[in-house]
CSV table of C-alpha atoms and ligand atoms in Angstrom, one decimal:
chain,number,residue,atom,x,y,z
Z,936,MET,CA,-12.0,-108.9,-7.5
Z,937,GLU,CA,-13.7,-111.9,-6.1
Z,938,ILE,CA,-12.2,-116.0,-6.2
Z,939,LEU,CA,-13.1,-118.4,-5.3
Z,940,HIS,CA,-10.1,-121.3,-4.5
Z,941,VAL,CA,-11.1,-125.1,-4.0
Z,942,SER,CA,-9.4,-127.6,-1.8
Z,943,ALA,CA,-8.5,-130.2,-0.1
Z,944,GLU,CA,-6.7,-128.9,2.1
Z,945,CYS,CA,-6.4,-125.4,4.3
Z,946,TYR,CA,-4.3,-125.0,7.3
Z,947,PRO,CA,-4.9,-124.7,9.6
Z,948,VAL,CA,-8.7,-126.8,8.8
Z,949,ALA,CA,-6.3,-130.0,7.6
Z,950,LYS,CA,-3.1,-129.8,5.8
Z,951,ALA,CA,-1.5,-132.6,5.3
Z,952,GLY,CA,1.1,-131.6,3.3
Z,953,GLY,CA,2.4,-128.7,2.2
Z,954,LEU,CA,-1.5,-128.0,-0.3
Z,955,GLY,CA,-3.3,-126.6,2.9
Z,956,ASP,CA,0.2,-124.4,3.9
Z,957,VAL,CA,-0.6,-122.6,1.2
Z,958,VAL,CA,-4.6,-122.9,0.7
Z,959,GLY,CA,-4.5,-120.9,3.5
Z,960,ALA,CA,-1.8,-118.7,3.2
Z,961,LEU,CA,-2.7,-117.3,0.3
Z,962,PRO,CA,-6.2,-116.6,0.3
Z,963,LYS,CA,-5.4,-114.4,3.5
Z,964,TYR,CA,-2.3,-112.5,1.4
Z,965,GLN,CA,-5.1,-111.7,-0.7
Z,966,THR,CA,-8.3,-110.4,0.7
Z,967,ALA,CA,-5.4,-108.2,2.8
Z,968,ALA,CA,-4.6,-106.9,-0.5
Z,969,GLY,CA,-8.5,-105.2,-0.5
Z,970,HIS,CA,-9.9,-108.6,-2.9
Z,971,ILE,CA,-12.8,-110.7,-1.7
Z,972,ALA,CA,-11.0,-114.4,-1.2
Z,973,LYS,CA,-13.2,-117.1,-0.2
Z,974,VAL,CA,-12.3,-120.7,0.5
Z,975,VAL,CA,-14.6,-124.0,0.2
Z,976,MET,CA,-13.0,-127.0,1.3
Z,977,PRO,CA,-14.6,-130.4,2.9
Z,978,MET,CA,-15.7,-130.7,6.6
Z,979,TYR,CA,-13.3,-132.9,8.0
Z,980,LYS,CA,-13.9,-134.3,11.5
Z,981,THR,CA,-10.4,-132.2,12.5
Z,982,LYS,CA,-9.6,-129.9,15.9
Z,983,PHE,CA,-10.4,-127.1,13.8
Z,984,LEU,CA,-13.7,-127.2,13.4
Z,985,TYR,CA,-14.9,-128.7,16.6
Z,986,ASN,CA,-12.7,-124.9,17.8
Z,987,ASN,CA,-14.8,-122.7,16.0
Z,988,GLN,CA,-18.5,-121.4,15.1
Z,989,PHE,CA,-20.1,-122.0,11.5
Z,990,ASP,CA,-23.8,-121.0,10.5
Z,991,VAL,CA,-25.3,-122.8,8.0
Z,992,VAL,CA,-25.1,-120.9,4.3
Z,993,HIS,CA,-27.4,-123.3,1.8
Z,994,LYS,CA,-28.7,-126.5,2.0
Z,995,GLY,CA,-28.6,-129.0,-1.1
Z,996,TYR,CA,-30.0,-132.3,-3.3
Z,997,THR,CA,-27.8,-133.4,-5.9
Z,998,ASN,CA,-26.6,-136.7,-7.2
Z,999,LEU,CA,-23.5,-138.2,-7.3
Z,1000,GLY,CA,-25.0,-141.4,-10.4
Z,1001,ASN,CA,-27.6,-143.3,-8.8
Z,1002,TRP,CA,-26.9,-142.1,-5.4
Z,1003,TRP,CA,-29.0,-138.7,-4.7
Z,1004,PHE,CA,-27.1,-136.9,-1.3
Z,1005,ILE,CA,-27.9,-133.8,0.4
Z,1006,TYR,CA,-25.1,-131.9,1.1
Z,1007,THR,CA,-24.8,-128.2,3.5
Z,1008,VAL,CA,-22.3,-126.1,3.0
Z,1009,ILE,CA,-21.8,-124.3,6.9
Z,1010,LYS,CA,-19.1,-121.0,6.9
Z,1011,GLU,CA,-17.0,-120.4,9.6
Z,1012,ARG,CA,-17.9,-117.0,11.6
Z,1013,ASN,CA,-15.6,-115.0,12.9
Z,1014,ASN,CA,-13.4,-114.7,10.1
Z,1015,ALA,CA,-11.2,-116.4,12.3
Z,1016,LEU,CA,-8.8,-117.5,9.6
Z,1017,GLY,CA,-8.9,-113.7,7.9
Z,1018,PHE,CA,-11.5,-115.4,4.7
Z,1019,ASP,CA,-14.8,-116.7,4.2
Z,1020,LEU,CA,-13.6,-120.2,4.8
Z,1021,TYR,CA,-17.0,-122.3,3.8
Z,1022,LEU,CA,-17.1,-126.1,4.2
Z,1023,VAL,CA,-19.5,-129.3,2.6
Z,1024,ASP,CA,-20.6,-131.0,4.8
Z,1025,ILE,CA,-21.7,-135.3,3.1
Z,1026,ASN,CA,-22.3,-137.0,6.0
Z,1027,GLY,CA,-21.1,-140.6,6.3
Z,1028,LEU,CA,-18.7,-139.2,2.8
Z,1029,LEU,CA,-15.9,-135.8,3.3
Z,1030,ASP,CA,-17.2,-136.3,7.4
Z,1031,ARG,CA,-14.2,-138.4,8.3
Z,1032,ASP,CA,-10.7,-137.8,10.3
Z,1033,LYS,CA,-8.3,-138.3,7.8
Z,1034,ILE,CA,-7.9,-135.5,4.7
Z,1035,TYR,CA,-7.0,-139.1,2.2
Z,1036,GLY,CA,-5.8,-142.7,2.7
Z,1037,TYR,CA,-10.1,-143.9,1.9
Z,1038,ASP,CA,-11.3,-146.7,-0.6
Z,1039,ASP,CA,-13.7,-144.6,-1.7
Z,1040,ASP,CA,-12.0,-140.9,-2.3
Z,1041,SER,CA,-13.0,-140.9,-5.8
Z,1042,GLU,CA,-16.5,-141.2,-5.1
Z,1043,ARG,CA,-15.7,-138.4,-2.2
Z,1044,PHE,CA,-13.7,-135.7,-4.3
Z,1045,ILE,CA,-16.2,-135.9,-6.9
Z,1046,SER,CA,-19.1,-136.1,-4.3
Z,1047,PHE,CA,-17.7,-132.0,-3.6
Z,1048,GLN,CA,-16.8,-130.7,-7.1
Z,1049,ILE,CA,-20.4,-131.6,-7.0
Z,1050,ALA,CA,-22.0,-130.1,-4.0
Z,1051,VAL,CA,-19.1,-127.2,-5.1
Z,1052,VAL,CA,-20.2,-126.4,-8.0
Z,1053,ASP,CA,-24.6,-127.1,-7.7
Z,1054,TRP,CA,-23.5,-123.9,-4.9
Z,1055,LEU,CA,-22.0,-122.1,-6.7
Z,1056,ALA,CA,-25.1,-122.1,-9.7
Z,1057,SER,CA,-27.3,-121.4,-6.1
Z,1058,TRP,CA,-25.4,-118.3,-6.0
Z,1059,LYS,CA,-27.1,-114.8,-7.1
Z,1060,HIS,CA,-24.0,-113.7,-8.7
Z,1061,HIS,CA,-20.9,-114.9,-10.2
Z,1062,PRO,CA,-17.7,-115.0,-8.8
Z,1063,ASP,CA,-14.2,-113.4,-10.7
Z,1064,VAL,CA,-12.6,-115.9,-10.9
Z,1065,VAL,CA,-12.7,-120.2,-9.4
Z,1066,HIS,CA,-9.3,-120.8,-8.5
Z,1067,VAL,CA,-8.6,-125.1,-8.2
Z,1068,HIS,CA,-5.8,-126.7,-6.8
Z,1069,ASP,CA,-4.6,-130.7,-7.9
Z,1070,HIS,CA,-6.9,-132.5,-9.0
Z,1071,GLN,CA,-9.0,-133.3,-6.2
Z,1072,ALA,CA,-11.1,-129.8,-7.6
Z,1073,ALA,CA,-9.6,-130.5,-11.7
Z,1074,LEU,CA,-13.1,-131.2,-12.6
Z,1075,ILE,CA,-14.8,-129.2,-11.8
Z,1076,PRO,CA,-13.8,-126.5,-15.3
Z,1077,PHE,CA,-14.8,-129.5,-17.1
Z,1078,MET,CA,-18.2,-129.1,-15.1
Z,1079,MET,CA,-18.6,-125.5,-15.2
Z,1080,LYS,CA,-18.2,-125.7,-19.3
Z,1081,HIS,CA,-19.5,-128.5,-20.4
Z,1082,CYS,CA,-22.7,-130.6,-18.1
Z,1083,TYR,CA,-25.4,-129.5,-18.9
Z,1084,ARG,CA,-27.3,-127.9,-15.4
Z,1085,TYR,CA,-24.4,-125.8,-14.9
Z,1086,GLN,CA,-24.5,-124.2,-18.9
Z,1087,HIS,CA,-25.0,-121.5,-17.0
Z,1088,LEU,CA,-21.2,-121.1,-15.1
Z,1089,ARG,CA,-19.2,-121.4,-18.1
Z,1090,ASP,CA,-18.7,-118.1,-18.6
Z,1091,ILE,CA,-16.9,-117.9,-15.4
Z,1092,PRO,CA,-13.0,-118.0,-15.4
Z,1093,THR,CA,-11.3,-121.2,-14.2
Z,1094,VAL,CA,-7.8,-121.0,-13.4
Z,1095,LEU,CA,-5.7,-124.9,-12.1
Z,1096,THR,CA,-3.1,-125.2,-9.7
Z,1097,ILE,CA,-0.7,-127.8,-10.1
Z,1098,HIS,CA,0.8,-129.0,-6.0
Z,1099,ASN,CA,1.7,-131.8,-7.5
Z,1100,ALA,CA,1.3,-133.9,-11.4
Z,1101,GLU,CA,2.1,-136.8,-10.0
Z,1102,TYR,CA,-1.1,-137.4,-8.6
Z,1103,GLN,CA,-3.3,-137.3,-11.2
Z,1104,GLY,CA,-6.8,-138.4,-9.6
Z,1105,TRP,CA,-8.1,-141.7,-12.5
Z,1106,LEU,CA,-11.2,-142.4,-12.4
Z,1107,SER,CA,-12.3,-145.9,-14.8
Z,1108,TRP,CA,-14.8,-145.2,-17.7
Z,1109,ASP,CA,-17.8,-147.7,-16.1
Z,1110,LYS,CA,-18.0,-144.7,-13.2
Z,1111,SER,CA,-18.2,-141.6,-16.0
Z,1112,TYR,CA,-21.6,-142.1,-15.1
Z,1113,TYR,CA,-20.7,-140.5,-11.6
Z,1114,ILE,CA,-19.9,-136.7,-13.4
Z,1115,PRO,CA,-23.5,-134.9,-14.1
Z,1116,ALA,CA,-24.5,-135.1,-17.6
Z,1117,TRP,CA,-23.3,-133.8,-19.9
Z,1118,ASP,CA,-22.4,-133.0,-24.2
Z,1119,THR,CA,-20.7,-137.0,-24.8
Z,1120,TRP,CA,-19.2,-134.6,-28.5
Z,1121,LYS,CA,-16.7,-133.8,-25.0
Z,1122,SER,CA,-15.7,-136.5,-23.4
Z,1123,GLY,CA,-12.5,-136.9,-25.0
Z,1124,LEU,CA,-12.1,-133.8,-22.8
Z,1125,LEU,CA,-12.4,-136.1,-19.6
Z,1126,GLU,CA,-9.8,-138.8,-21.7
Z,1127,TRP,CA,-5.9,-139.4,-20.8
Z,1128,ASN,CA,-4.7,-143.1,-21.4
Z,1129,LYS,CA,-7.8,-144.7,-21.5
Z,1130,SER,CA,-9.4,-143.2,-18.1
Z,1131,ILE,CA,-10.6,-141.2,-16.5
Z,1132,ASN,CA,-7.9,-138.7,-16.3
Z,1133,ALA,CA,-9.5,-135.4,-13.1
Z,1134,LEU,CA,-5.6,-133.2,-13.8
Z,1135,ALA,CA,-5.5,-133.8,-17.5
Z,1136,CYS,CA,-9.1,-133.1,-17.7
Z,1137,GLY,CA,-8.3,-130.3,-15.6
Z,1138,VAL,CA,-5.7,-129.1,-17.1
Z,1139,ARG,CA,-8.6,-128.9,-20.8
Z,1140,CYS,CA,-10.6,-127.9,-19.4
Z,1141,ALA,CA,-9.0,-124.8,-16.8
Z,1142,TRP,CA,-9.0,-121.0,-18.4
Z,1143,LYS,CA,-5.3,-120.8,-16.4
Z,1144,VAL,CA,-3.5,-123.7,-15.5
Z,1145,THR,CA,-0.1,-122.4,-13.3
Z,1146,THR,CA,2.2,-124.7,-11.2
Z,1147,VAL,CA,4.3,-123.6,-7.7
Z,1148,SER,CA,7.7,-123.3,-9.8
Z,1149,TRP,CA,9.0,-122.7,-12.6
Z,1150,SER,CA,11.4,-125.3,-13.4
Z,1151,TYR,CA,8.9,-127.4,-11.9
Z,1152,LEU,CA,6.9,-126.0,-15.1
Z,1153,GLU,CA,9.9,-126.6,-17.1
Z,1154,GLU,CA,10.2,-131.0,-16.2
Z,1155,LEU,CA,6.5,-132.0,-16.2
Z,1156,ARG,CA,7.5,-131.7,-20.3
Z,1157,TRP,CA,9.8,-134.6,-19.5
Z,1158,ALA,CA,8.8,-135.8,-15.8
Z,1159,ALA,CA,5.1,-135.7,-15.5
Z,1160,ASN,CA,3.6,-139.3,-14.9
Z,1161,GLY,CA,2.7,-140.0,-18.1
Z,1162,LEU,CA,1.1,-136.5,-19.0
Z,1163,GLU,CA,4.9,-134.9,-20.5
Z,1164,ALA,CA,2.4,-135.0,-24.1
Z,1165,LEU,CA,-0.3,-132.9,-23.0
Z,1166,PHE,CA,2.2,-130.2,-20.3
Z,1167,GLU,CA,3.9,-129.6,-23.8
Z,1168,TYR,CA,1.0,-129.6,-26.5
Z,1169,GLU,CA,-0.6,-126.8,-23.4
Z,1170,LYS,CA,2.3,-125.4,-22.8
Z,1171,GLY,CA,0.7,-121.9,-24.1
Z,1172,LYS,CA,-2.0,-121.9,-21.1
Z,1173,CYS,CA,1.0,-122.5,-18.3
Z,1174,TYR,CA,2.9,-120.1,-16.3
Z,1175,GLY,CA,5.0,-121.5,-13.5
Z,1176,ILE,CA,4.2,-119.1,-9.9
Z,1177,LEU,CA,6.6,-119.6,-6.9
Z,1178,ASN,CA,4.8,-120.8,-3.7
Z,1179,GLY,CA,5.6,-117.7,-0.9
Z,1180,ILE,CA,5.2,-119.7,2.9
Z,1181,ASP,CA,3.5,-117.5,5.9
Z,1182,THR,CA,6.2,-115.6,7.0
Z,1183,LYS,CA,3.4,-114.7,9.8
Z,1184,VAL,CA,3.2,-118.1,11.3
Z,1185,TRP,CA,6.7,-119.3,9.5
Z,1186,ASP,CA,8.3,-116.6,11.9
Z,1187,PRO,CA,10.9,-118.1,14.6
Z,1188,ALA,CA,11.3,-114.4,16.5
Z,1189,THR,CA,7.4,-116.1,17.4
Z,1190,ASP,CA,6.5,-118.5,16.5
Z,1191,THR,CA,3.6,-119.6,18.9
Z,1192,TYR,CA,5.6,-123.4,18.2
Z,1193,LEU,CA,8.9,-122.2,20.3
Z,1194,GLU,CA,9.6,-121.8,23.9
Z,1195,ASN,CA,12.4,-120.2,22.5
Z,1196,HIS,CA,12.1,-117.0,20.3
Z,1197,TYR,CA,15.0,-115.5,17.7
Z,1198,ASP,CA,16.1,-113.2,15.3
Z,1199,ILE,CA,19.1,-112.7,12.3
Z,1200,LYS,CA,20.7,-111.0,15.2
Z,1201,SER,CA,19.5,-113.6,18.1
Z,1202,ASN,CA,20.4,-116.8,15.6
Z,1203,ALA,CA,22.9,-118.7,16.8
Z,1204,ALA,CA,21.9,-118.0,20.0
Z,1205,GLY,CA,18.7,-119.1,19.6
Z,1206,LYS,CA,18.7,-121.8,17.1
Z,1207,THR,CA,21.0,-123.4,20.1
Z,1208,LYS,CA,18.8,-122.8,22.4
Z,1209,ASN,CA,16.5,-125.3,19.8
Z,1210,LYS,CA,19.1,-127.8,19.1
Z,1211,GLU,CA,19.4,-128.4,23.2
Z,1212,ILE,CA,15.8,-129.2,22.8
Z,1213,LEU,CA,16.0,-131.1,20.5
Z,1214,CYS,CA,19.0,-133.2,21.6
Z,1215,LYS,CA,17.5,-134.2,25.0
Z,1216,ARG,CA,14.6,-135.3,23.7
Z,1217,PHE,CA,16.0,-137.6,21.1
Z,1218,GLY,CA,19.3,-138.3,22.8
Z,1219,LEU,CA,21.4,-137.0,20.6
Z,1220,ASP,CA,25.3,-135.4,20.5
Z,1221,ILE,CA,24.5,-131.3,21.1
Z,1222,GLU,CA,28.5,-130.7,19.2
Z,1223,LYS,CA,27.0,-132.7,16.4
Z,1224,PRO,CA,25.5,-130.8,13.5
Z,1225,LEU,CA,21.9,-131.8,13.0
Z,1226,ILE,CA,20.7,-132.7,10.2
Z,1227,ALA,CA,16.7,-133.7,10.2
Z,1228,PHE,CA,14.0,-134.6,7.3
Z,1229,ILE,CA,10.4,-133.9,8.0
Z,1230,GLY,CA,8.1,-134.9,4.9
Z,1231,ARG,CA,6.3,-138.2,3.5
Z,1232,LEU,CA,8.3,-141.3,3.5
Z,1233,VAL,CA,7.5,-142.0,-0.2
Z,1234,GLY,CA,10.1,-142.1,-3.1
Z,1235,GLU,CA,9.0,-139.4,-4.6
Z,1236,LYS,CA,11.2,-137.2,-1.2
Z,1237,GLY,CA,13.3,-139.9,-2.0
Z,1238,ALA,CA,12.9,-140.8,2.5
Z,1239,ASP,CA,13.7,-144.6,0.1
Z,1240,LEU,CA,17.4,-143.5,0.1
Z,1241,LEU,CA,17.8,-142.1,3.2
Z,1242,ALA,CA,18.9,-145.7,5.4
Z,1243,GLN,CA,21.1,-145.9,2.7
Z,1244,ALA,CA,23.0,-142.9,2.9
Z,1245,ILE,CA,22.9,-142.2,6.1
Z,1246,GLY,CA,24.6,-146.5,7.3
Z,1247,ASP,CA,27.2,-145.3,3.6
Z,1248,SER,CA,27.4,-142.2,5.8
Z,1249,PHE,CA,28.6,-143.2,9.6
Z,1250,TYR,CA,29.9,-145.6,7.9
Z,1251,TYR,CA,33.0,-143.1,5.6
Z,1252,ILE,CA,32.5,-140.2,6.9
Z,1253,GLY,CA,32.4,-141.1,10.6
Z,1254,ARG,CA,29.7,-140.9,13.2
Z,1255,LYS,CA,30.9,-136.9,13.5
Z,1256,MET,CA,27.0,-135.8,12.8
Z,1257,ASN,CA,23.3,-136.2,14.3
Z,1258,PHE,CA,19.4,-137.1,12.1
Z,1259,LEU,CA,16.7,-136.8,12.6
Z,1260,ILE,CA,13.6,-137.9,10.8
Z,1261,LEU,CA,10.4,-136.3,10.9
Z,1262,GLY,CA,7.8,-137.7,8.9
Z,1263,SER,CA,5.3,-141.2,8.4
Z,1264,GLY,CA,4.8,-142.7,4.9
Z,1265,ALA,CA,5.1,-146.5,2.5
Z,1266,SER,CA,6.0,-149.4,5.4
Z,1267,TYR,CA,8.9,-151.1,4.5
Z,1268,ILE,CA,10.4,-147.4,4.4
Z,1269,GLN,CA,9.6,-146.6,7.5
Z,1270,ASP,CA,10.7,-150.2,8.9
Z,1271,GLY,CA,14.3,-149.4,6.9
Z,1272,LEU,CA,14.5,-146.5,8.6
Z,1273,GLU,CA,13.8,-147.6,12.1
Z,1274,ARG,CA,16.0,-150.8,11.4
Z,1275,VAL,CA,18.8,-148.1,11.0
Z,1276,SER,CA,17.7,-145.7,14.7
Z,1277,ILE,CA,18.1,-148.5,16.4
Z,1278,LEU,CA,22.0,-150.2,15.0
Z,1279,SER,CA,23.2,-146.4,15.8
Z,1280,ASP,CA,23.5,-146.2,19.0
Z,1281,GLY,CA,22.3,-142.3,19.9
Z,1282,ASP,CA,23.3,-140.6,16.1
Z,1283,PHE,CA,20.3,-141.3,14.7
Z,1284,SER,CA,16.2,-140.8,15.9
Z,1285,ILE,CA,13.1,-141.2,14.0
Z,1286,PHE,CA,10.0,-139.3,15.4
Z,1287,ILE,CA,6.6,-142.1,12.9
Z,1288,GLY,CA,4.2,-139.8,12.3
Z,1289,TYR,CA,2.7,-136.9,12.2
Z,1290,ASP,CA,3.4,-133.2,14.8
Z,1291,GLU,CA,2.9,-129.9,13.1
Z,1292,ALA,CA,4.3,-128.5,16.3
Z,1293,LEU,CA,7.7,-130.4,16.9
Z,1294,SER,CA,8.3,-129.4,12.8
Z,1295,HIS,CA,8.7,-125.5,13.8
Z,1296,VAL,CA,10.8,-126.9,16.4
Z,1297,ILE,CA,12.8,-129.0,14.7
Z,1298,TYR,CA,13.2,-126.2,11.7
Z,1299,ALA,CA,14.3,-123.5,14.9
Z,1300,GLY,CA,17.2,-126.3,15.9
Z,1301,ALA,CA,18.4,-128.1,13.2
Z,1302,ASP,CA,21.1,-127.4,11.4
Z,1303,PHE,CA,20.4,-128.9,8.3
Z,1304,ILE,CA,17.4,-129.6,6.8
Z,1305,LEU,CA,17.8,-133.1,3.7
Z,1306,MET,CA,14.9,-132.6,0.7
Z,1307,PRO,CA,17.0,-135.4,-1.6
Z,1308,SER,CA,13.3,-135.5,-3.4
Z,1309,ARG,CA,12.7,-137.1,-7.1
Z,1310,VAL,CA,10.0,-134.6,-8.1
Z,1311,GLU,CA,9.2,-131.1,-6.3
Z,1312,PRO,CA,7.2,-129.6,-7.2
Z,1313,CYS,CA,7.8,-126.0,-5.3
Z,1314,GLY,CA,8.6,-127.7,-1.2
Z,1315,LEU,CA,7.8,-125.2,1.5
Z,1316,ASN,CA,10.7,-126.8,3.9
Z,1317,GLN,CA,13.8,-125.5,2.3
Z,1318,MET,CA,11.6,-122.1,2.8
Z,1319,TYR,CA,10.9,-121.5,6.7
Z,1320,ALA,CA,14.3,-123.8,7.3
Z,1321,MET,CA,16.2,-121.2,5.5
Z,1322,ARG,CA,13.3,-117.7,7.5
Z,1323,TYR,CA,14.6,-120.8,10.2
Z,1324,GLY,CA,18.8,-119.9,9.6
Z,1325,THR,CA,18.9,-123.3,9.6
Z,1326,VAL,CA,20.9,-124.5,6.3
Z,1327,PRO,CA,19.3,-127.0,2.6
Z,1328,ILE,CA,20.7,-129.6,1.3
Z,1329,VAL,CA,18.5,-130.5,-1.9
Z,1330,ARG,CA,18.3,-132.2,-5.0
Z,1331,ALA,CA,17.8,-129.0,-7.4
Z,1332,THR,CA,15.0,-130.2,-8.9
Z,1333,GLY,CA,11.8,-128.5,-8.9
Z,1334,GLY,CA,11.1,-125.6,-7.2
Z,1335,LEU,CA,13.8,-127.2,-4.3
Z,1336,ARG,CA,16.8,-125.8,-8.2
Z,1337,ASP,CA,14.5,-122.4,-7.6
Z,1338,THR,CA,14.9,-121.0,-4.2
Z,1339,VAL,CA,18.7,-123.3,-3.3
Z,1340,LYS,CA,21.4,-121.1,-4.3
Z,1341,ASP,CA,25.1,-123.2,-3.2
Z,1342,PHE,CA,27.3,-121.5,-1.6
Z,1343,GLY,CA,30.1,-122.3,-3.2
Z,1344,ASP,CA,28.6,-120.0,-5.1
Z,1345,PRO,CA,28.1,-116.1,-5.2
Z,1346,ASP,CA,26.1,-115.6,-2.2
Z,1347,GLY,CA,25.1,-118.5,-1.9
Z,1348,TYR,CA,23.0,-120.1,1.6
Z,1349,GLY,CA,22.4,-123.6,0.8
Z,1350,ILE,CA,24.1,-126.9,-0.8
Z,1351,ARG,CA,22.4,-128.0,-3.7
Z,1352,PHE,CA,22.9,-131.9,-5.7
Z,1353,SER,CA,22.0,-133.7,-8.8
Z,1354,ASN,CA,21.1,-136.6,-9.1
Z,1355,ALA,CA,18.8,-138.3,-6.6
Z,1356,ILE,CA,21.1,-141.5,-5.4
Z,1357,VAL,CA,22.5,-142.5,-2.3
Z,1358,GLY,CA,26.4,-141.7,-3.1
Z,1359,ASP,CA,25.1,-137.9,-3.8
Z,1360,ILE,CA,23.7,-137.2,-0.6
Z,1361,THR,CA,26.5,-138.5,1.2
Z,1362,HIS,CA,28.6,-136.8,-1.1
Z,1363,ALA,CA,26.9,-133.5,0.2
Z,1364,LEU,CA,26.5,-134.6,3.8
Z,1365,TRP,CA,30.4,-134.7,3.7
Z,1366,ARG,CA,29.8,-130.7,2.5
Z,1367,ALA,CA,27.8,-130.3,5.8
Z,1368,VAL,CA,29.7,-132.0,8.3
Z,1369,GLN,CA,33.2,-129.7,6.6
Z,1370,LEU,CA,30.8,-126.3,6.6
Z,1371,TYR,CA,29.7,-127.7,10.1
Z,1372,GLN,CA,33.7,-126.6,11.2
Z,1373,GLU,CA,33.6,-123.6,10.5
Z,1374,PRO,CA,31.2,-120.9,12.4
Z,1375,LEU,CA,32.6,-118.2,11.1
Z,1376,LEU,CA,30.5,-119.2,7.9
Z,1377,MET,CA,28.0,-120.6,8.8
Z,1378,GLU,CA,27.3,-117.9,10.9
Z,1379,GLU,CA,27.1,-115.9,7.3
Z,1380,LEU,CA,25.6,-117.9,5.5
Z,1381,ARG,CA,22.6,-117.5,8.1
Z,1382,ARG,CA,22.2,-114.4,8.1
Z,1383,ARG,CA,22.3,-114.9,3.9
Z,1384,MET,CA,19.0,-116.8,4.7
Z,1385,MET,CA,17.4,-115.3,6.9
Z,1386,ARG,CA,17.5,-112.2,5.3
Z,1387,LEU,CA,15.8,-113.3,1.8
Z,1388,ASP,CA,12.3,-112.4,0.9
Z,1389,PHE,CA,10.4,-116.1,0.1
Z,1390,SER,CA,6.9,-113.8,1.8
Z,1391,TRP,CA,3.6,-114.4,-0.6
Z,1392,GLU,CA,3.6,-110.5,-1.7
Z,1393,THR,CA,5.0,-111.1,-5.5
Z,1394,SER,CA,3.3,-114.4,-5.7
Z,1395,MET,CA,0.1,-113.0,-4.7
Z,1396,GLN,CA,0.8,-109.8,-7.0
Z,1397,GLN,CA,1.4,-113.0,-10.2
Z,1398,TYR,CA,-1.9,-114.3,-9.4
Z,1399,LEU,CA,-3.9,-111.4,-10.1
Z,1400,ASP,CA,-2.4,-110.1,-13.0
Z,1401,LEU,CA,-2.6,-113.3,-14.3
Z,1402,TYR,CA,-6.8,-113.6,-13.0
Z,1403,ALA,CA,-7.3,-109.3,-13.8
Z,1404,SER,CA,-5.8,-111.2,-17.6
Z,1405,LEU,CA,-9.2,-113.5,-17.5
G,520,LIG,P1,4.3,-131.5,0.4
G,520,LIG,O1,2.8,-130.5,0.1
G,520,LIG,O2,5.4,-132.3,-0.7
G,520,LIG,O3,4.9,-132.5,1.4
G,520,LIG,P2,5.9,-129.0,1.2
G,520,LIG,O4,7.0,-129.6,1.0
G,520,LIG,O5,5.6,-128.6,0.1
G,520,LIG,O6,5.8,-131.0,1.0
G,520,LIG,O7,4.8,-129.2,2.7
G,520,LIG,C1,5.2,-130.6,3.3
G,520,LIG,C2,4.7,-129.0,4.4
G,520,LIG,O8,4.0,-130.3,5.4
G,520,LIG,C3,5.5,-128.5,5.4
G,520,LIG,O9,4.9,-127.6,6.7
G,520,LIG,C4,6.2,-129.6,6.0
G,520,LIG,O10,6.2,-128.9,7.6
G,520,LIG,C5,4.7,-130.0,6.8
G,520,LIG,N1,5.3,-132.0,7.4
G,520,LIG,C6,5.4,-133.0,6.2
G,520,LIG,N2,5.8,-134.3,7.1
G,520,LIG,C7,4.9,-133.3,8.6
G,520,LIG,C8,5.5,-134.5,9.3
G,520,LIG,N3,5.4,-135.7,9.6
G,520,LIG,N4,4.5,-133.8,10.6
G,520,LIG,C9,4.4,-132.5,9.9
G,520,LIG,N5,4.4,-131.2,9.7
G,520,LIG,C10,4.6,-132.5,8.1
G,521,LIG,C1,3.0,-130.1,-2.9
G,521,LIG,C2,3.7,-130.8,-3.8
G,521,LIG,C3,5.1,-129.9,-3.1
G,521,LIG,C4,4.7,-128.3,-2.9
G,521,LIG,C5,3.3,-128.0,-2.4
G,521,LIG,C6,2.5,-126.7,-2.4
G,521,LIG,O1,2.5,-131.0,-2.2
G,521,LIG,O2,4.6,-131.4,-3.4
G,521,LIG,O3,6.3,-129.6,-3.8
G,521,LIG,O4,5.2,-127.6,-2.7
G,521,LIG,O5,2.4,-128.9,-3.1
G,521,LIG,O6,2.0,-126.0,-3.3
């Protein structure tokens, strides 16, 4: 089968979160299974661009409303990622340092989608499926079906994977002229709540829709940032397929970011050595359990609850644990956490920023990973943590519910709590501190987790079956 993935992120080319990890891994496993998987994404100014070689494969001329632009599609030359990688260059619009966060993100990603469809229209053959990811690519199924100039693409099957329905790609109707001329009888497909909504449009127009865990698919029918009724109505075409992890990149025995490697047998010694590195660097006490948080500091991740939960646990449980936070996001959350860390007397350290290498050392060296998410469509952190023998402390929602069993349940290994509130987090932290006092049980849980299989094999097959059904 030939699959064209369209995404705003792909690791290691450009990653802001889990979307990048998934689009960097799934096509690799699809290619290894004998299929042709291609990824097309915007050409940002990233290290990967400068460290690899590319060939120009297509140049086109198209328009975003009244603005006509030249786009160039380049292809990575040496199969560095294990699949075909294509980057779309639109001068001045996509070639920037960051992936998101510009005032003209709507223009950037709509132009990207137009360029992708325009390029696809120039192919001499059709791929078997176009697989689009999140709202930055979700207008593509509509364009392929209903825009006059791309009518010959209408029979190519499309799949939309929703990694996060909180972000939907809203566009006011006065900018509707950005979208290439379409059959106006179909305008309703673009609209949700009086504006153009790329994600809602993708849900309606893609042949099939997937979400990245089963529980998240259920939850979307009552909590989808305004799209609940749509998910209820379209439930017949929606499927939950749990993400996998790239077990070649994320393996404590070979991880290139780690100085101290370990496997299931040597986990205790290996983790301790990595913990020493962290404790030394961040001035923490190696004797205490190390509880880490890695991720975007936003409300969706429950990051706004951390400062109070940490303060409360010092007060109620005592200074019996260390906290380490790696992340960046809303400034009010960052400031609050920095204040608590300054006052915390060496029990709590925070690193504001994005640091891939440090994240790997934390998965390896921490004893626990805390994820108090309000919304977690899948979550990769807990799966990485478990592969590295680190006990996840999670709010049971979305993919966290589907992947973490509480250690109080038969064959369990993690710590689960029900509500994204300070009281529940503090109680879960108390359980973690108690658990840490039982080294034999900790060792047993680490072994259980490290034996779990979160590889892509099963999920990849589910995607292939879904494509085949189209
Ligand atoms: P999301 O995509 O919602 O942010 P996921 O759990 O799916 O959440 O994936 C997050 C990914 O981003 C993981 O690979 C995690 O290690 C990584 N990550 C998040 N924040 C940082 C950071 N500040 N530094 C390094 N890696 C980070
Ligand atoms: C999103 C979700 C996260 C998921 C990731 C990859 O960013 O927030 O839960 O793991 O996409 O699918």
